[in-house]
XYZ file of C-alpha atoms in Angstrom:
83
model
C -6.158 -38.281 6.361
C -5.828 -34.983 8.437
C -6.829 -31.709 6.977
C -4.545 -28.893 7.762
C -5.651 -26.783 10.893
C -4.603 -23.609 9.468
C -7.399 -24.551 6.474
C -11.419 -23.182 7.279
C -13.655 -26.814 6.803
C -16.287 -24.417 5.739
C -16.350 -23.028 2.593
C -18.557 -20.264 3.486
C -15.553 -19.573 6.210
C -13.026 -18.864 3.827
C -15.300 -16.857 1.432
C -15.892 -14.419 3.886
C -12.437 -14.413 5.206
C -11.004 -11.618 2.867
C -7.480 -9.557 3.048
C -6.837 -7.430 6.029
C -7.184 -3.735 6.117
C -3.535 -3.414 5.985
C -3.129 -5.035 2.520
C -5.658 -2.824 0.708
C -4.072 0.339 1.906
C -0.740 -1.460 0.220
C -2.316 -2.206 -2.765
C -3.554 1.371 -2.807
C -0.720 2.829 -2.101
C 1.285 0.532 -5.052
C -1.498 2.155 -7.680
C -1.284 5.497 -6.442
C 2.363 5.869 -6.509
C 2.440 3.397 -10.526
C -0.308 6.609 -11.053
C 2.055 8.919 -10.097
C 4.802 8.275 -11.775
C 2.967 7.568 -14.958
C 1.442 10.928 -14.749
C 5.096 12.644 -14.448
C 6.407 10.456 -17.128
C 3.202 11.536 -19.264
C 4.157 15.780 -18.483
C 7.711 15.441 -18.638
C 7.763 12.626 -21.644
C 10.335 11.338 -20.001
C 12.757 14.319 -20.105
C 14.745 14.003 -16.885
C 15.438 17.935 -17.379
C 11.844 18.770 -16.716
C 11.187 20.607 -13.194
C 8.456 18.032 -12.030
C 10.784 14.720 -12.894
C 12.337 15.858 -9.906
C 9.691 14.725 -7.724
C 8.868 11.592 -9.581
C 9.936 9.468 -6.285
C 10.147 11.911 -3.601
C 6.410 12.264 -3.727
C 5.588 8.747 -3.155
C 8.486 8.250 -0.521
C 7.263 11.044 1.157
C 3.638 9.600 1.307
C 4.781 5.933 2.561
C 6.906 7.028 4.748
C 4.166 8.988 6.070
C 1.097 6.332 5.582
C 3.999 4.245 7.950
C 3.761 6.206 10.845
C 0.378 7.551 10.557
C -0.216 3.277 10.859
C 2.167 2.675 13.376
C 0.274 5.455 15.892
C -3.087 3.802 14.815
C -2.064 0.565 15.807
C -0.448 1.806 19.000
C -3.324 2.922 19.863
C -6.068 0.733 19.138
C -3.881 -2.144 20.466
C -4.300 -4.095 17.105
C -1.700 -6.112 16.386
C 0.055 -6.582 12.791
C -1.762 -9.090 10.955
């Protein structure tokens, strides 16, 4: 039997290994923006007629949008490819 190359032989390998850097700044930004709109559905309680329910996803578009191109011109240049 052949073990899969993609697999680390060495447990010690794939304890280390980890997530990239790229997919804790996603999971951050997924409980930032579930904190966000949990905090405008908390001050509005849930009344769509409230001023800051209109910013409920604006807010976080705004932010990934921005978190996408502040990445992109990281990555550009530090020459690090996307994992």
């Amino acid at each position: 039997m052949t073990a899969d190359k993609g697999q680390p032989t060495n447990p010690e390998q794939s304890a280390k290994k980890g997530l990239p850097n790229g997919h804790y700044f996603k999971i951050m930004g997924y409980l930032l923006t579930a904190a966000w709109v949990g905090y405008i559905l908390a001050i509005s309680g849930g009344d769509t007629t409230h001023p800051m329910f209109d910013y409920i996803f604006v807010v976080p578009l705004a932010f990934w949008i921005g978190g996408m191109i502040i990445a992109k011109i990281l990555r550009s240049r530090s020459g690090a490819d996307r994992p």
